[in-house]
Short mmCIF file of C-alpha atoms in Angstrom, two decimals:
data_model
loop_
_atom_site.label_atom_id
_atom_site.label_comp_id
_atom_site.label_asym_id
_atom_site.label_seq_id
_atom_site.Cartn_x
_atom_site.Cartn_y
_atom_site.Cartn_z
CA MET V 8 -10.51 -22.86 22.37
CA LYS V 9 -12.58 -20.29 22.73
CA ASN V 10 -13.64 -19.41 19.49
CA THR V 11 -13.74 -23.01 18.31
CA ILE V 12 -15.47 -23.87 21.33
CA ARG V 13 -17.91 -20.73 19.99
CA VAL V 14 -17.38 -23.05 16.14
CA LYS V 15 -18.34 -26.09 17.06
CA LYS V 16 -21.45 -24.60 19.66
CA SER V 17 -22.92 -22.52 17.10
CA ALA V 18 -22.58 -25.51 14.27
CA LEU V 19 -25.39 -27.53 17.06
CA LEU V 20 -27.25 -24.00 17.02
CA LEU V 21 -27.24 -24.69 12.67
CA ALA V 22 -28.52 -27.94 12.52
CA ALA V 23 -30.79 -27.78 15.39
CA GLY V 24 -32.47 -25.00 13.27
CA LEU V 25 -32.39 -26.26 9.66
CA TRP V 26 -33.83 -29.92 11.09
CA ALA V 27 -36.66 -27.47 12.54
CA GLY V 28 -37.77 -26.34 9.84
CA GLN V 29 -37.63 -29.57 7.79
CA ALA V 30 -38.88 -31.43 10.10
CA ALA V 31 -42.30 -29.56 9.23
CA ALA V 32 -42.30 -30.11 6.09
CA GLY V 33 -41.55 -33.75 5.85
CA ARG V 34 -41.16 -33.77 2.43
CA ASP V 35 -38.49 -36.46 2.78
CA SER V 36 -38.01 -39.99 3.84
CA LEU V 37 -35.19 -42.04 5.22
CA HIS V 38 -35.82 -43.79 1.96
CA GLY V 39 -34.51 -41.42 0.31
CA LEU V 40 -31.27 -40.74 2.26
CA LEU V 41 -29.29 -43.82 0.68
CA THR V 42 -30.73 -44.77 -2.63
CA ASP V 43 -30.43 -41.10 -3.86
CA SER V 44 -27.02 -41.27 -2.77
CA HIS V 45 -23.66 -41.40 -4.94
CA LEU V 46 -20.52 -42.82 -4.67
CA ASP V 47 -17.63 -41.01 -7.64
CA VAL V 48 -14.62 -41.86 -8.20
CA THR V 49 -11.48 -39.90 -9.87
CA LEU V 50 -8.01 -41.30 -11.40
CA LYS V 51 -5.66 -38.67 -11.63
CA ASN V 52 -2.50 -39.14 -12.33
CA ILE V 53 0.07 -35.68 -13.05
CA TRP V 54 3.59 -34.88 -13.39
CA MET V 55 5.31 -31.57 -13.17
CA THR V 56 8.44 -29.85 -13.56
CA ASN V 57 9.84 -26.15 -12.50
CA THR V 58 13.54 -25.62 -13.61
CA THR V 59 14.06 -21.54 -12.07
CA ASP V 60 16.75 -21.29 -10.85
CA ALA V 61 15.32 -18.30 -8.82
CA LEU V 62 16.46 -20.36 -5.46
CA GLU V 63 19.82 -22.16 -6.55
CA GLU V 64 21.52 -20.48 -3.78
CA GLN V 65 19.24 -21.60 -1.69
CA GLY V 66 20.62 -24.78 -2.67
CA ILE V 67 17.10 -25.02 -4.62
CA GLY V 68 17.48 -26.39 -8.39
CA PRO V 69 15.13 -27.62 -10.93
CA GLN V 70 11.57 -29.17 -9.31
CA ASN V 71 10.74 -32.74 -10.64
CA ALA V 72 7.53 -34.54 -9.12
CA TRP V 73 4.99 -37.63 -10.04
CA ALA V 74 1.90 -38.77 -8.63
CA GLN V 75 -0.98 -40.76 -8.73
CA GLY V 76 -4.22 -40.01 -6.59
CA LEU V 77 -7.08 -41.41 -5.93
CA LEU V 78 -10.22 -39.64 -4.75
CA VAL V 79 -13.19 -40.90 -3.34
CA ASP V 80 -16.90 -38.67 -2.57
CA TYR V 81 -19.61 -39.74 -0.89
CA ARG V 82 -23.44 -37.91 -1.22
CA SER V 83 -26.19 -39.04 0.47
CA GLY V 84 -29.21 -38.59 -0.54
CA ALA V 85 -31.74 -36.24 1.88
CA TYR V 86 -34.02 -37.32 4.76
CA TYR V 87 -35.49 -33.91 5.80
CA GLY V 88 -33.60 -32.06 4.78
CA PHE V 89 -30.28 -33.29 5.67
CA GLY V 90 -27.85 -35.07 4.27
CA LEU V 91 -23.70 -36.06 5.16
CA ASP V 92 -20.97 -36.14 3.07
CA ALA V 93 -17.58 -36.72 2.44
CA SER V 94 -14.13 -36.95 0.81
CA TRP V 95 -11.26 -39.71 0.23
CA TYR V 96 -8.08 -39.23 -1.31
CA GLY V 97 -4.86 -41.53 -1.40
CA VAL V 98 -1.77 -40.19 -3.32
CA GLY V 99 1.30 -42.34 -4.15
CA LYS V 100 4.51 -41.24 -4.69
CA LEU V 101 5.22 -42.67 -8.34
CA TYR V 102 9.22 -38.94 -8.81
CA ALA V 103 9.93 -37.02 -7.21
CA ASN V 104 13.92 -35.74 -6.94
CA ARG V 105 15.44 -33.76 -5.03
CA SER V 106 13.93 -30.65 -4.97
CA PHE V 107 10.01 -32.04 -5.33
CA ALA V 108 8.77 -29.71 -2.80
CA GLY V 109 8.25 -26.56 -4.65
CA ARG V 110 5.51 -29.02 -7.40
CA ASP V 111 2.82 -29.83 -4.08
CA LEU V 112 2.30 -32.85 -5.65
CA VAL V 113 3.38 -35.11 -2.49
CA ARG V 114 3.68 -35.25 1.52
CA ASP V 115 7.44 -33.16 2.31
CA ASN V 116 9.19 -35.67 4.67
CA HIS V 117 11.65 -33.54 6.47
CA GLY V 118 12.94 -33.12 2.82
CA HIS V 119 11.28 -37.18 2.15
CA ALA V 120 8.80 -37.62 -0.72
CA GLU V 121 6.29 -39.74 0.35
CA GLY V 122 3.01 -40.80 -0.48
CA PHE V 123 -0.05 -39.84 2.25
CA SER V 124 -4.33 -40.31 2.34
CA LYS V 125 -6.76 -38.19 4.11
CA LEU V 126 -10.60 -37.45 5.19
CA GLY V 127 -10.52 -34.53 2.90
CA GLN V 128 -14.48 -33.86 3.37
CA LEU V 129 -16.60 -34.74 5.80
CA TYR V 130 -19.77 -32.31 6.71
CA LEU V 131 -23.60 -31.87 7.64
CA ARG V 132 -25.47 -30.38 5.07
CA SER V 133 -29.07 -28.90 4.44
CA HIS V 134 -30.64 -27.86 1.64
CA VAL V 135 -34.29 -25.77 1.15
CA GLY V 136 -36.00 -24.40 -1.72
CA ASP V 137 -35.60 -24.70 -5.69
CA ALA V 138 -32.98 -23.45 -8.04
CA THR V 139 -34.09 -20.00 -8.19
CA GLN V 140 -35.00 -19.49 -4.32
CA PHE V 141 -33.10 -22.02 -2.02
CA LEU V 142 -30.82 -21.80 1.28
CA GLN V 143 -27.73 -24.73 2.10
CA MET V 144 -25.54 -24.69 5.62
CA LYS V 145 -22.38 -27.09 5.47
CA ALA V 146 -20.67 -28.23 8.71
CA GLY V 147 -17.22 -29.56 8.72
CA TRP V 148 -14.76 -30.34 6.44
CA GLN V 149 -15.11 -29.10 3.09
CA GLN V 150 -13.54 -27.38 -0.24
CA LEU V 151 -14.44 -24.49 -0.36
CA TYR V 152 -13.53 -23.12 -3.90
CA LYS V 153 -13.63 -19.30 -4.77
CA PHE V 154 -15.17 -18.68 -1.60
CA GLY V 155 -15.30 -15.49 -0.48
CA VAL V 156 -11.73 -14.64 0.36
CA LEU V 157 -11.09 -17.79 0.59
CA ASN V 158 -10.54 -21.41 -2.08
CA VAL V 159 -8.93 -24.52 -2.51
CA THR V 160 -6.65 -25.55 -5.23
CA ARG V 161 -7.99 -29.00 -7.67
CA SER V 162 -4.63 -29.42 -9.87
CA ARG V 163 -2.99 -31.56 -7.59
CA ALA V 164 -3.19 -34.84 -6.94
CA ALA V 165 -5.23 -34.12 -3.82
CA PRO V 166 -7.59 -31.50 -3.53
CA SER V 167 -7.06 -28.76 0.04
CA SER V 168 -10.32 -28.46 2.21
CA TRP V 169 -11.25 -25.95 5.02
CA GLN V 170 -13.34 -27.05 8.44
CA GLY V 171 -15.82 -24.61 9.34
CA LEU V 172 -19.09 -22.88 8.65
CA SER V 173 -21.08 -21.84 5.70
CA ALA V 174 -23.98 -20.65 4.02
CA GLU V 175 -25.45 -20.18 0.35
CA GLY V 176 -28.43 -18.16 -0.44
CA ARG V 177 -30.02 -17.52 -3.57
CA PHE V 178 -33.03 -15.19 -4.57
CA GLU V 179 -33.71 -14.76 -8.18
CA GLN V 180 -30.84 -12.96 -9.34
CA PHE V 181 -29.57 -12.16 -5.98
CA TYR V 182 -26.74 -14.89 -4.50
CA ALA V 183 -24.98 -14.55 -0.26
CA ARG V 184 -22.69 -16.56 0.44
CA ALA V 185 -20.66 -16.43 3.82
CA ALA V 186 -18.35 -19.30 5.68
CA LEU V 187 -16.42 -19.31 9.50
CA VAL V 188 -13.56 -21.36 9.61
CA ASN V 189 -10.90 -22.36 11.78
CA LYS V 190 -8.69 -25.23 9.81
CA PHE V 191 -6.59 -25.58 7.37
CA SER V 192 -5.63 -28.52 5.59
CA GLU V 193 -2.78 -28.60 2.53
CA ARG V 194 -2.98 -30.63 -0.99
CA ASP V 195 0.65 -32.24 -0.03
CA GLU V 196 -0.46 -33.32 3.22
CA PRO V 197 -3.02 -35.20 5.06
CA GLU V 198 -2.11 -32.60 8.38
CA LYS V 199 -5.07 -30.61 10.08
CA ARG V 200 -3.47 -27.22 10.86
CA HIS V 201 -4.68 -24.34 12.79
CA PHE V 202 -4.50 -20.37 11.11
CA MET V 203 -1.30 -18.95 12.02
CA THR V 204 1.14 -14.90 11.37
CA LEU V 205 3.29 -15.60 8.61
CA SER V 206 6.89 -14.27 11.30
CA SER V 207 5.78 -14.68 14.52
CA ASN V 208 3.86 -18.04 13.96
CA LYS V 209 1.43 -16.70 16.59
CA ARG V 210 -2.50 -19.18 16.61
CA ILE V 211 -5.39 -16.92 14.11
CA ASP V 212 -8.69 -18.04 15.71
CA TYR V 213 -10.60 -18.22 12.50
CA ILE V 214 -11.77 -16.54 9.56
CA ALA V 215 -14.54 -15.25 8.49
CA THR V 216 -16.15 -13.94 4.80
CA ALA V 217 -18.27 -14.07 3.07
CA ASP V 218 -19.31 -11.74 -0.72
CA PHE V 219 -22.72 -10.84 -2.41
CA THR V 220 -23.45 -11.81 -5.95
CA TRP V 221 -25.94 -9.51 -8.62
CA GLN V 222 -26.35 -11.71 -12.65
CA PRO V 223 -28.61 -10.71 -14.03
CA GLN V 224 -27.98 -13.37 -16.98
CA LYS V 225 -25.90 -16.29 -17.87
CA GLY V 226 -21.67 -14.67 -18.83
CA ARG V 227 -23.14 -11.77 -16.56
CA ALA V 228 -22.35 -11.29 -12.79
CA ILE V 229 -20.76 -8.36 -9.99
CA THR V 230 -19.66 -10.07 -6.48
CA LEU V 231 -18.39 -8.28 -3.57
CA VAL V 232 -16.39 -9.90 -1.49
CA GLY V 233 -14.56 -9.56 2.66
CA GLY V 234 -13.71 -11.32 4.59
CA GLU V 235 -11.08 -11.15 7.56
CA SER V 236 -8.76 -13.22 9.38
CA LYS V 237 -8.54 -12.66 13.42
CA ASP V 238 -6.95 -9.57 13.91
CA TYR V 239 -4.60 -9.84 11.21
CA ILE V 240 -4.67 -9.08 7.39
CA ARG V 241 -8.87 -7.44 6.07
CA ARG V 242 -9.88 -8.13 2.12
CA LEU V 243 -11.85 -5.92 0.35
CA GLY V 244 -13.01 -6.86 -3.80
CA VAL V 245 -14.83 -6.39 -6.15
CA GLU V 246 -15.13 -8.57 -9.21
CA SER V 247 -17.53 -8.64 -12.39
CA ALA V 248 -17.74 -10.41 -15.64
CA TRP V 249 -20.08 -9.59 -18.57
CA SER V 250 -20.67 -10.90 -22.08
CA GLN V 251 -22.39 -8.94 -24.45
CA PRO V 252 -23.48 -10.20 -28.15
CA LEU V 253 -22.24 -7.55 -30.80
CA ALA V 254 -23.37 -11.08 -33.79
CA GLU V 255 -25.12 -14.12 -33.74
CA ASP V 256 -21.62 -15.38 -33.26
CA LEU V 257 -19.87 -13.04 -31.52
CA ASN V 258 -19.66 -11.63 -27.86
CA LEU V 259 -17.33 -9.17 -26.24
CA LEU V 260 -16.26 -10.58 -22.51
CA LEU V 261 -14.96 -7.62 -20.28
CA ARG V 262 -12.85 -9.07 -17.00
CA GLY V 263 -12.22 -7.55 -13.50
CA VAL V 264 -11.17 -7.19 -10.30
CA TYR V 265 -10.00 -5.09 -7.46
CA TYR V 266 -9.05 -6.47 -4.57
CA TYR V 267 -7.65 -4.43 -1.14
CA ASN V 268 -5.41 -5.62 1.33
CA GLN V 269 -4.67 -4.40 5.35
CA GLY V 270 -2.59 -5.53 7.98
CA LEU V 271 -4.73 -5.92 11.13
CA ARG V 272 -3.01 -5.18 14.92
CA GLU V 273 -1.69 -8.36 14.82
CA TRP V 274 0.27 -8.26 10.65
CA GLU V 275 3.74 -7.85 11.75
CA GLY V 276 4.35 -6.54 7.98
CA ALA V 277 7.42 -8.63 7.30
CA ARG V 278 5.67 -10.74 4.07
CA GLY V 279 4.16 -9.15 0.92
CA PHE V 280 3.45 -5.32 1.79
CA SER V 281 4.11 -3.41 5.15
CA HIS V 282 0.55 -1.91 5.52
CA GLN V 283 -1.90 -2.51 2.45
CA ALA V 284 -1.73 -3.35 -0.84
CA GLN V 285 -3.98 -2.62 -4.03
CA HIS V 286 -4.57 -4.50 -7.35
CA LEU V 287 -6.55 -4.27 -10.22
CA PHE V 288 -6.54 -5.87 -13.23
CA GLY V 289 -8.80 -6.04 -16.55
CA LEU V 290 -9.70 -8.22 -20.17
CA VAL V 291 -11.13 -6.85 -22.85
CA GLY V 292 -11.34 -10.28 -25.49
CA ILE V 293 -14.41 -12.58 -27.67
CA ALA V 294 -15.27 -15.17 -27.97
CA THR V 295 -17.05 -17.27 -30.73
CA ALA V 296 -18.70 -21.26 -29.97
CA ARG V 297 -14.90 -21.86 -31.47
CA THR V 298 -12.55 -19.60 -30.76
CA GLU V 299 -11.31 -16.91 -27.65
CA ALA V 300 -9.17 -14.25 -27.25
CA GLY V 301 -8.20 -11.14 -25.25
CA ILE V 302 -5.95 -9.15 -24.05
CA GLY V 303 -5.52 -7.96 -20.15
CA TRP V 304 -3.75 -5.27 -17.62
CA SER V 305 -3.19 -5.08 -14.51
CA VAL V 306 -1.33 -3.30 -12.01
CA THR V 307 -0.53 -3.39 -8.09
CA ARG V 308 0.31 -1.40 -5.02
CA ALA V 309 2.08 -3.09 -2.28
CA ARG V 310 4.93 -0.72 -1.13
CA LEU V 311 7.00 -2.97 2.06
CA ASP V 312 10.15 -1.67 3.70
CA ASN V 313 13.52 -2.13 3.11
CA ASN V 314 12.49 -4.95 0.10
CA LEU V 315 9.93 -5.49 -2.73
CA GLY V 316 6.12 -5.54 -2.36
CA ARG V 317 3.63 -7.79 -3.35
CA PHE V 318 -0.20 -8.62 -3.30
CA TYR V 319 -0.64 -11.00 -0.87
CA TRP V 320 -3.42 -13.22 -1.38
CA HIS V 321 -3.35 -15.85 0.96
CA LEU V 322 -4.02 -14.54 4.57
CA GLY V 323 -1.77 -16.47 7.01
CA LYS V 324 0.41 -19.02 7.59
CA ASN V 325 -1.64 -22.52 6.14
CA THR V 326 -4.20 -20.71 4.34
CA ARG V 327 -5.12 -20.20 1.06
CA GLY V 328 -6.68 -17.60 -0.69
CA ALA V 329 -8.59 -16.18 -3.73
CA PHE V 330 -7.68 -14.59 -6.13
CA ASN V 331 -9.51 -14.25 -8.95
CA SER V 332 -6.51 -11.82 -11.67
CA LYS V 333 -4.95 -13.42 -14.58
CA ALA V 334 -1.13 -12.07 -12.90
CA ASP V 335 -1.41 -15.27 -10.51
CA ALA V 336 0.96 -16.60 -14.26
CA PRO V 337 2.00 -20.47 -14.52
CA GLY V 338 5.01 -19.35 -13.89
CA ASN V 339 5.62 -15.99 -12.57
CA ASP V 340 2.89 -13.92 -9.97
CA TYR V 341 2.20 -10.13 -11.87
CA VAL V 342 2.11 -8.67 -8.01
CA ASN V 343 5.45 -6.54 -7.97
CA ASP V 344 4.73 -3.54 -5.87
CA GLY V 345 4.49 -1.34 -9.25
CA GLU V 346 4.12 -3.41 -11.77
CA GLN V 347 2.32 -3.95 -14.45
CA MET V 348 1.84 -7.01 -16.62
CA LEU V 349 0.58 -6.70 -20.59
CA TYR V 350 -1.23 -10.37 -21.07
CA GLY V 351 -2.07 -11.73 -23.84
CA TYR V 352 -4.01 -15.18 -25.34
CA GLY V 353 -5.87 -16.96 -27.48
CA GLN V 354 -7.91 -20.63 -27.45
CA TYR V 355 -9.07 -22.17 -30.39
CA GLN V 356 -12.35 -25.38 -30.32
CA ILE V 357 -10.60 -28.14 -32.12
CA SER V 358 -13.08 -30.26 -32.73
CA PRO V 359 -15.50 -31.29 -29.53
CA GLU V 360 -13.16 -33.41 -28.01
CA TRP V 361 -9.64 -30.77 -27.99
CA LEU V 362 -9.18 -27.73 -26.99
CA ALA V 363 -5.56 -25.98 -27.66
CA GLY V 364 -4.14 -22.08 -26.90
CA LEU V 365 -1.22 -19.85 -25.62
CA TYR V 366 -0.71 -16.96 -24.05
CA ALA V 367 1.99 -14.62 -22.71
CA TYR V 368 2.76 -11.89 -20.29
CA TYR V 369 5.44 -9.63 -19.17
CA GLY V 370 5.80 -6.78 -15.79
CA ASP V 371 7.68 -4.16 -15.95
CA HIS V 372 7.00 -1.37 -14.14
CA MET V 373 8.53 -2.15 -11.11
CA ARG V 374 11.85 -0.87 -9.23
CA TYR V 375 14.39 -1.95 -6.68
CA ARG V 376 17.33 -0.54 -4.74
CA GLY V 377 16.59 1.94 -8.56
CA VAL V 378 16.16 -0.40 -10.30
CA ALA V 379 13.95 -0.98 -12.73
CA MET V 380 13.27 -5.04 -12.72
CA ARG V 381 10.97 -7.16 -15.64
CA GLU V 382 9.29 -10.07 -16.57
CA TRP V 383 7.43 -12.61 -18.69
CA GLU V 384 6.59 -16.15 -19.59
CA TYR V 385 5.00 -17.64 -22.40
CA GLY V 386 3.29 -20.42 -23.20
CA GLY V 387 0.76 -23.26 -24.73
CA PHE V 388 -1.59 -25.65 -23.74
CA ILE V 389 -3.48 -28.34 -25.47
CA SER V 390 -6.87 -30.81 -23.41
CA TRP V 391 -8.51 -34.08 -24.96
CA ALA V 392 -12.15 -35.04 -23.59
CA PRO V 393 -13.40 -37.88 -25.70
CA GLU V 394 -16.64 -38.02 -25.59
CA ARG V 395 -16.45 -41.90 -26.37
CA LEU V 396 -14.77 -42.38 -22.24
CA PRO V 397 -16.20 -39.38 -20.64
CA GLY V 398 -15.15 -37.90 -17.34
CA PHE V 399 -11.79 -38.66 -18.77
CA THR V 400 -9.31 -35.18 -19.94
CA LEU V 401 -6.41 -35.37 -20.85
CA PHE V 402 -3.68 -32.51 -20.43
CA ALA V 403 -0.90 -31.44 -21.15
CA GLY V 404 0.83 -27.07 -20.69
CA LEU V 405 4.60 -26.09 -21.57
CA GLY V 406 6.05 -22.71 -21.02
CA PRO V 407 9.56 -20.95 -20.35
CA SER V 408 9.51 -18.27 -17.84
CA TYR V 409 12.05 -15.35 -16.73
CA SER V 410 12.37 -13.16 -13.42
CA TRP V 411 14.98 -12.27 -11.29
CA LYS V 412 17.34 -14.24 -8.70
CA LEU V 413 15.88 -14.28 -4.94
CA SER V 414 19.10 -13.75 -2.58
CA HIS V 415 17.39 -13.51 1.04
CA GLY V 416 14.45 -13.59 0.20
CA LYS V 417 15.09 -10.42 -1.63
CA PRO V 418 15.65 -9.58 -5.91
CA ALA V 419 18.46 -10.24 -5.62
CA LEU V 420 21.08 -7.72 -7.73
CA ASN V 421 24.54 -7.75 -9.48
CA ALA V 422 28.27 -7.07 -8.11
CA SER V 423 27.91 -3.32 -8.98
CA GLY V 424 23.79 -3.14 -8.10
CA ASP V 425 23.20 -1.51 -11.30
CA ASP V 426 20.64 -4.57 -12.73
CA PHE V 427 19.04 -7.71 -10.97
CA GLN V 428 20.27 -11.01 -11.51
CA ARG V 429 18.30 -13.06 -14.17
CA SER V 430 16.18 -16.13 -13.50
CA SER V 431 15.28 -18.55 -16.34
CA GLY V 432 12.75 -21.97 -16.05
CA ILE V 433 10.60 -24.15 -18.18
CA GLY V 434 7.52 -25.15 -16.20
CA GLY V 435 5.09 -27.96 -17.50
CA ALA V 436 2.36 -30.29 -16.67
CA PHE V 437 1.06 -32.96 -17.36
CA SER V 438 -2.51 -34.91 -16.54
CA LEU V 439 -4.71 -37.79 -16.67
CA GLU V 440 -7.66 -37.09 -15.42
CA TYR V 441 -10.99 -39.71 -15.07
CA LYS V 442 -14.39 -39.45 -13.27
CA PHE V 443 -16.84 -42.43 -13.11
CA GLY V 444 -19.64 -43.53 -10.79
CA LEU V 445 -20.26 -46.19 -9.12
CA PHE V 446 -23.53 -45.60 -8.13
#
């Protein structure tokens, strides 16, 4: 309660300080608050499936869900640098089978699939400066996409959002961002929830995060990230992306991330890792005007007592953490203790409207109770964005994946204990999205 009050008081102080500075500038008018406003509508039709048998012991079979989303986003103009933005999300259930919940498209009401609606965003914003030097602040419910150690997903019928304060600033080649949040609303439900510990269900008062980026030019950036869910998990990391011209129409791509997780005073060590975890990912690729291809590698260290550990990238229950490694794959997550992952991909711009691609993953070097573990997957995708219908996108992706079955949250071994029980399945998604402006 005290921390909630502090967040609200901070919002008031933030607003008062920004108002004083902008009032002195006096460049905007009440007229612009209305005439410069925008209202966008997005229609999203999404079908997702996953036929894996990894959880059949728990009675979870093939997962199928189909939903229609309606997103309405309003952005006001500015009055002395201040504005008010709001977003409403509505999701209708078109189809859901018995094990639908794993696809995170519609609301799971005690095993019954339902549509839902919610006010996804509502925040006061302030902005001062220009494109190369600015300060922007927000207070309220907002999307924080790959923001420090926080993230939201936009691949489902409705996105998730956070409640709190955020600030972003730029000075020439340098960017800095920070956020303090205390509630989260997930992508498949209308509820606004407090953060909780994974095992003991204790309330976590807040999550604080910040990042700092040096971007000397487009396609080149190095970012330091850090964040903490109060007394629970601390994460530090480095993210980088670099594009180096090799010829007139040929670029070398270099990308990499390193993350370090540390369990704090309230961390139970019951999921993911016992005390600390590390993940390293690197990629080398080439790109031309129409093609891109690359090879990546990752390694994870995440020891967990009496189980196969994993790099847990969220920050507690009812949270969603940022994780910019390709080890977060369409089917499996290649972040197990000791795991080394090889990743390859290629994509081709068939025309200005059509894009197609292929990918493959392979992970090994893991051991559970002396048994060597392996997992892999491959697949492809295609997307269409017609020039004659701006804002419309079609996407389809499909591929099989292979891993191991789970028993009471642990890898399932065979009767003799010398091999694991193989799981397999096919995952796929098909989506139609159309975004247009009303004013």
